[in-house]
CSV table of C-alpha atoms in Angstrom, one decimal:
chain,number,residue,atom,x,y,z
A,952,UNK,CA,30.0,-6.9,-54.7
A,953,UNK,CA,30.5,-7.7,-51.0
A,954,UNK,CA,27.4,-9.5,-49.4
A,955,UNK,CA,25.6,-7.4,-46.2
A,956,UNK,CA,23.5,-9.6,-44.2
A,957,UNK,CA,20.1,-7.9,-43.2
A,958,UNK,CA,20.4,-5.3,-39.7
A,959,UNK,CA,19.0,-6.1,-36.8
A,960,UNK,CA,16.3,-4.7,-35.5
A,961,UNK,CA,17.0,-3.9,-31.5
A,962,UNK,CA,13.8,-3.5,-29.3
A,963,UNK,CA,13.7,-0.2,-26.6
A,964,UNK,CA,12.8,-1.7,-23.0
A,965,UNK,CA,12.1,1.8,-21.0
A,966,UNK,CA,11.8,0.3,-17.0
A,967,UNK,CA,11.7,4.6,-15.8
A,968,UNK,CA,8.1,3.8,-14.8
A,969,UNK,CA,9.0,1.2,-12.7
A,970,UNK,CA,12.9,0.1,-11.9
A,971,UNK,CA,13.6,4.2,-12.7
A,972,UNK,CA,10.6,5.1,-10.0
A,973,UNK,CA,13.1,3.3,-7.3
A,974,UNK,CA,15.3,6.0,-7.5
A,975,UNK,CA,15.1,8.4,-4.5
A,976,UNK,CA,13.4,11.4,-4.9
A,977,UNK,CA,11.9,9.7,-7.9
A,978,UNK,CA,8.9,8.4,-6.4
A,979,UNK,CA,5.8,9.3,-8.7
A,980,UNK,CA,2.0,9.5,-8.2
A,981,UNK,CA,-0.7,8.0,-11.2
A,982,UNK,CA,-1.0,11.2,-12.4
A,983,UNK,CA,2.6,11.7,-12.9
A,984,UNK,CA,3.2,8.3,-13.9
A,985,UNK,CA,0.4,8.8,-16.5
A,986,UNK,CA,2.0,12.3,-17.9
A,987,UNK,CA,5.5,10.4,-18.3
A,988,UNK,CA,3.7,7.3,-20.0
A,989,UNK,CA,2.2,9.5,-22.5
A,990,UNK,CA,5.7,11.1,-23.2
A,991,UNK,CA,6.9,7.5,-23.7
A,992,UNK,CA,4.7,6.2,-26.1
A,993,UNK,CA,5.8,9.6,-27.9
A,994,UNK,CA,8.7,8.2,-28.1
A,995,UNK,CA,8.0,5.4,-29.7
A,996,UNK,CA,9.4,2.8,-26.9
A,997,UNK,CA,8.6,-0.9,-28.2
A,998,UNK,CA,8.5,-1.7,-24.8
A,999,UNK,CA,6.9,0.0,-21.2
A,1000,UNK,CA,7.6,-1.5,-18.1
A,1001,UNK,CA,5.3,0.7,-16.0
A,1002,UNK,CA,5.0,-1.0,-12.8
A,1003,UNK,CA,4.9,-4.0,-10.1
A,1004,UNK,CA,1.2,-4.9,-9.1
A,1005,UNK,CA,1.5,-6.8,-6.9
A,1006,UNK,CA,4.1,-4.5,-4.9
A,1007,UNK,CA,1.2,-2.1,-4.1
A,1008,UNK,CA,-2.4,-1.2,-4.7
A,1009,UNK,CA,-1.2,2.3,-5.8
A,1010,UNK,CA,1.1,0.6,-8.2
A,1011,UNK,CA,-1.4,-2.1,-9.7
A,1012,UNK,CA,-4.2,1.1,-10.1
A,1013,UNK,CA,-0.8,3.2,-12.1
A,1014,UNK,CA,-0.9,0.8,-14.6
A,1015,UNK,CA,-4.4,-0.2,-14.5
A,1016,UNK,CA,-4.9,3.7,-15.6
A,1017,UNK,CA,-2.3,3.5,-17.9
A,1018,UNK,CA,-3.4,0.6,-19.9
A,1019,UNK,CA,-6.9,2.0,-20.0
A,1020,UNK,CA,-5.2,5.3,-21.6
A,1021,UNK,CA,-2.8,4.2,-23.6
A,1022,UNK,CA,-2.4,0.5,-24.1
A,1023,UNK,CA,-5.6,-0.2,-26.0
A,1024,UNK,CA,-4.4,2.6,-29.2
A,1025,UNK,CA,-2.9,1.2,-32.3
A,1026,UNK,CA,0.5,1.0,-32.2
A,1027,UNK,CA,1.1,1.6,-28.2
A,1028,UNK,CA,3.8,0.3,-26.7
A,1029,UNK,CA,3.7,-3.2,-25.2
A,1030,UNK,CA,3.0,-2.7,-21.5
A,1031,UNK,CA,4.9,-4.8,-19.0
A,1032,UNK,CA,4.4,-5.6,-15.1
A,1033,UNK,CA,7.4,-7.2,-13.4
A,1034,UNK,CA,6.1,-10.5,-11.0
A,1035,UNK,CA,7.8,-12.5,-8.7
A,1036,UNK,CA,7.2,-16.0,-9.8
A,1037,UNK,CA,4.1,-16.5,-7.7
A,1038,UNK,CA,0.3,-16.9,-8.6
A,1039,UNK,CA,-0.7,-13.8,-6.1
A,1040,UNK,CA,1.7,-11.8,-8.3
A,1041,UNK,CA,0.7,-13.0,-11.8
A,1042,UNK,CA,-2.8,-12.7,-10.9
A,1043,UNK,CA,-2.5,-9.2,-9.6
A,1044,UNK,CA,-0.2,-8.3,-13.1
A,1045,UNK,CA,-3.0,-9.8,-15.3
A,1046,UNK,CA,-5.7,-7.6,-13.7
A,1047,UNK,CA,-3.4,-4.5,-13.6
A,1048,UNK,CA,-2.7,-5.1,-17.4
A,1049,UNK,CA,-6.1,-6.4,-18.4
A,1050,UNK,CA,-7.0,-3.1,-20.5
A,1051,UNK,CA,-4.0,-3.1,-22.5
A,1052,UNK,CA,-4.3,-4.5,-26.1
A,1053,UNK,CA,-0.4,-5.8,-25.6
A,1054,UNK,CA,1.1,-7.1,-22.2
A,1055,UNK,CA,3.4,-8.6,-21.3
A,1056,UNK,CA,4.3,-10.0,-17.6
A,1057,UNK,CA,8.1,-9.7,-16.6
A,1058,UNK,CA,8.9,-12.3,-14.4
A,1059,UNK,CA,12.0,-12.8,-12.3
A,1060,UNK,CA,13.9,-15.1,-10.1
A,1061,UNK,CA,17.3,-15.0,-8.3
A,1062,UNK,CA,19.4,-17.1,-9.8
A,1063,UNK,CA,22.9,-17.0,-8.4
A,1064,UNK,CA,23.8,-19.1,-5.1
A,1065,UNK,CA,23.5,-15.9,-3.0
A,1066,UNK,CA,20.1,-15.7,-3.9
A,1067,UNK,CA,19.1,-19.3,-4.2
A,1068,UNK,CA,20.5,-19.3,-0.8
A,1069,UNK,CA,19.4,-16.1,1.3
A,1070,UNK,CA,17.0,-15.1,-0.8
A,1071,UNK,CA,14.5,-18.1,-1.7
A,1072,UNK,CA,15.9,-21.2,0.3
A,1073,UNK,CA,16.2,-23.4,-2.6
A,1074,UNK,CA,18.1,-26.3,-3.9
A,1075,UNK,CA,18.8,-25.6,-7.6
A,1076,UNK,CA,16.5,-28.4,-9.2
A,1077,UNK,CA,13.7,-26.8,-6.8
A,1078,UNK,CA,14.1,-23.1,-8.5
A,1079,UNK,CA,14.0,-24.7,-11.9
A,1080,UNK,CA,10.3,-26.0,-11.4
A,1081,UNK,CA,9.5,-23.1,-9.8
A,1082,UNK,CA,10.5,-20.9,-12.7
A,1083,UNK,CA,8.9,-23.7,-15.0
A,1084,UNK,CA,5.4,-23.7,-13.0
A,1085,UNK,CA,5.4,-19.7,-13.1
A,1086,UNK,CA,6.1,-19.4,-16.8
A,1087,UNK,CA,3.9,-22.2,-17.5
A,1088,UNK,CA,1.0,-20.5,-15.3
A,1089,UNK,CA,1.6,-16.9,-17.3
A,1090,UNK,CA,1.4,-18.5,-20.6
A,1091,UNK,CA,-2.3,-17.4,-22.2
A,1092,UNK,CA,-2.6,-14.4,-19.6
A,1093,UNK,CA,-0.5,-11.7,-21.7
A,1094,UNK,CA,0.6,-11.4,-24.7
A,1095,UNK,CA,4.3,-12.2,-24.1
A,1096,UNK,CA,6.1,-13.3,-21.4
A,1097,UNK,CA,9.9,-12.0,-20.2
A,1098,UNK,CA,12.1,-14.6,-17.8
A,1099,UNK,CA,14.5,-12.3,-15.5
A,1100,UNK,CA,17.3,-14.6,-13.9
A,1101,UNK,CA,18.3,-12.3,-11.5
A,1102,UNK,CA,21.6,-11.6,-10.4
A,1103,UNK,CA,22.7,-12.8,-13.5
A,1104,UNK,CA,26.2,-12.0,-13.5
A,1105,UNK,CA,26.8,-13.7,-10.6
A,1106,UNK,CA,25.2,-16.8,-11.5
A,1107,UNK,CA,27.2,-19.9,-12.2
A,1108,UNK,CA,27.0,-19.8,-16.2
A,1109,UNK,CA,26.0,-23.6,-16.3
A,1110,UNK,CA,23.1,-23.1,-13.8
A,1111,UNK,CA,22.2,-19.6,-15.7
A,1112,UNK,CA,21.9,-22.0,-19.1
A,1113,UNK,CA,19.7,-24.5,-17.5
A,1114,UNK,CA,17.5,-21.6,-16.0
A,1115,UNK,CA,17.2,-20.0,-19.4
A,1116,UNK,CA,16.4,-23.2,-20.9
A,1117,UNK,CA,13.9,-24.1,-18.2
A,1118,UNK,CA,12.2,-20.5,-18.9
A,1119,UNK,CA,12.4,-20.6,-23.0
A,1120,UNK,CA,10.8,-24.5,-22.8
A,1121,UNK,CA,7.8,-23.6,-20.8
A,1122,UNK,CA,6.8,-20.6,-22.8
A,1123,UNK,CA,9.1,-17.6,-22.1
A,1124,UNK,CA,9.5,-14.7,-25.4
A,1125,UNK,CA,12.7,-13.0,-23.6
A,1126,UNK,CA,15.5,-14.2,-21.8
A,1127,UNK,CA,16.9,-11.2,-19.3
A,1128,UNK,CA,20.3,-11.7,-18.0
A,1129,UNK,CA,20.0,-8.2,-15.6
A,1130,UNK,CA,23.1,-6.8,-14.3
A,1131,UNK,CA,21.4,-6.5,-10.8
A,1132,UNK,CA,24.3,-5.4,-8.6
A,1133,UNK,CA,25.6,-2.8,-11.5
A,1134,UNK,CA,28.9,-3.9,-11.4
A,1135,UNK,CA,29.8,-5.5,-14.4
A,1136,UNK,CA,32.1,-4.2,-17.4
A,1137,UNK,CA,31.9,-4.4,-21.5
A,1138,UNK,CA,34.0,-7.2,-21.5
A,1139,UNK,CA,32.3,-9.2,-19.5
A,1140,UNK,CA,28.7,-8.8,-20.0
A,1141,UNK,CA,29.4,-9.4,-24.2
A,1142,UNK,CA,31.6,-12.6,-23.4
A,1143,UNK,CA,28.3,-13.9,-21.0
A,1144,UNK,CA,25.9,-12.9,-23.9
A,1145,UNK,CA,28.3,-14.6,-26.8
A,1146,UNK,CA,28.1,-17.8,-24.5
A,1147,UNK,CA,24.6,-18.0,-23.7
A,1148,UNK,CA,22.8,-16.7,-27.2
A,1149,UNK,CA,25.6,-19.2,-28.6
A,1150,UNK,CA,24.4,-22.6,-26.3
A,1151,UNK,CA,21.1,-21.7,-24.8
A,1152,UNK,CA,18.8,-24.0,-26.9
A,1153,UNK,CA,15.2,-21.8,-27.5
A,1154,UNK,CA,12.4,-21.7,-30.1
A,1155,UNK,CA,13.3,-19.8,-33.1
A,1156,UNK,CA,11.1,-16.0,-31.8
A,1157,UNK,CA,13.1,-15.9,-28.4
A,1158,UNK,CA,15.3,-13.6,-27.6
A,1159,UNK,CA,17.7,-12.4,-25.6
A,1160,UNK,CA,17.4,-8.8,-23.3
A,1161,UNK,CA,20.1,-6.6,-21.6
A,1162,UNK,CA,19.2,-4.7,-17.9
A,1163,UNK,CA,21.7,-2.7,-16.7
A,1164,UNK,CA,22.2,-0.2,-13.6
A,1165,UNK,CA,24.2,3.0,-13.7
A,1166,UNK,CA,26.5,3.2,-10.6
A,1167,UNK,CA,29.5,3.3,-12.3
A,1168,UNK,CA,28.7,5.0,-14.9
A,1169,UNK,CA,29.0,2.3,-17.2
A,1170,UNK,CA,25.2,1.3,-18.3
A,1171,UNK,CA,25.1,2.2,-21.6
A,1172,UNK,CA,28.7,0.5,-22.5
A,1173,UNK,CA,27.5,-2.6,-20.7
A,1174,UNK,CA,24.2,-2.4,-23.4
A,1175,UNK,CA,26.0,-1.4,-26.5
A,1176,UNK,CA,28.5,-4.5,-25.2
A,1177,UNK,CA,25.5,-6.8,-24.7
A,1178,UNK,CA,24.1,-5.8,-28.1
A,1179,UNK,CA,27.0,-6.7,-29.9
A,1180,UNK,CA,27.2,-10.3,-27.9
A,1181,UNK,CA,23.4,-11.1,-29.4
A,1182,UNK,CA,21.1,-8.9,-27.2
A,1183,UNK,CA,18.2,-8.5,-29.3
């Protein structure tokens, strides 16, 4: 008898309440947002990303709304803000999210030279302690905590290793490597997700979380493809 090692269990991160709303002509009220939550949770999600907070006050009172709805009932999704590595942001996730029995705060960084450049006018070693002082800030706020290096697939793969490092070391329960620009293909998002779930040294519970945009066409190849490199 040939020997089958247990499957693996692959967690649903559904960002339509938040990276989804960006869409034009997408743009949604609470109310909305709230109807489209409740549809979610239907679905049995594992994880709902329904907002920024800190991006506006109609943002932070959407998911203040739909914590106090939904996030305190047994077996709700876990409810996620995204955060710009700042306290102002962190603060105003963790009020946003305060009702919810599960959080967790999604915070990001540009991590490719574009952005470490343009973006945040950072040396390397200076982004590292800012990612390190921001995770190490969340930890005790939420129940998990999710490490975006943004722009990813641009990112010089031994600086994306350090980042991720950095991040899994002070505390972070995901490592995101977002395809920010949507322009990746299978091939190369598995081969960057074979290398870095291979070398990226973490405690034993993190894992490892695929983001990708649609436009062209190719999202759900680029997942599938990230799956099968060790997206969990």
């Amino acid at each position: 008898m040939s020997q089958h090692s247990e499957p693996r269990r692959i967690a649903i991160f559904d960002t339509s309440l938040r990276d989804g709303e960006q869409a034009p002509g997408f743009s949604m009220n609470t109310s909305q947002k709230l109807k489209l939550a409740h549809a979610l949770a239907k679905l049995k999600v594992d994880v709902m990303e329904v907002g920024f907070a800190a991006a506006s006050p109609g943002d932070a009172e959407a998911i203040h709304a739909i914590a106090s709805e939904i996030g305190y009932q047994p077996g709700a999704p876990v409810l996620c803000s995204l955060a710009r590595c700042t306290e102002g942001d962190l603060e105003a996730a963790k009020r946003a999210l305060a009702p919810a029995h599960r959080s967790r705060l999604h915070l990001f960084f540009g991590t490719s030279d574009l952005h470490l450049a343009a973006k945040h006018q950072m040396e390397k070693p200076q982004a590292l302690e800012t990612i390190e002082r921001a995770v190490r800030m969340a930890k005790g706020n939420f129940t998990q905590i999710e490490f975006s290096a943004e722009d990813a697939l641009r990112t010089d793969p031994a600086f994306l290793k350090e980042a991720l490092e950095c991040a899994a070391e002070a505390g972070a329960d995901v490592l995101n490597l977002p395809d920010t620009v949507g322009y990746t293909s299978p091939e190369e998002i598995y081969a960057l997700f074979a290398e870095m779930t291979g070398s990226v040294k973490r405690p034993d519970h993190v894992v490892f979380s695929t983001h990708n945009h649609n436009d062209l066409g190719m999202a759900v190849a680029n997942s599938l493809a990230a799956v099968r490199g060790g997206a969990g």
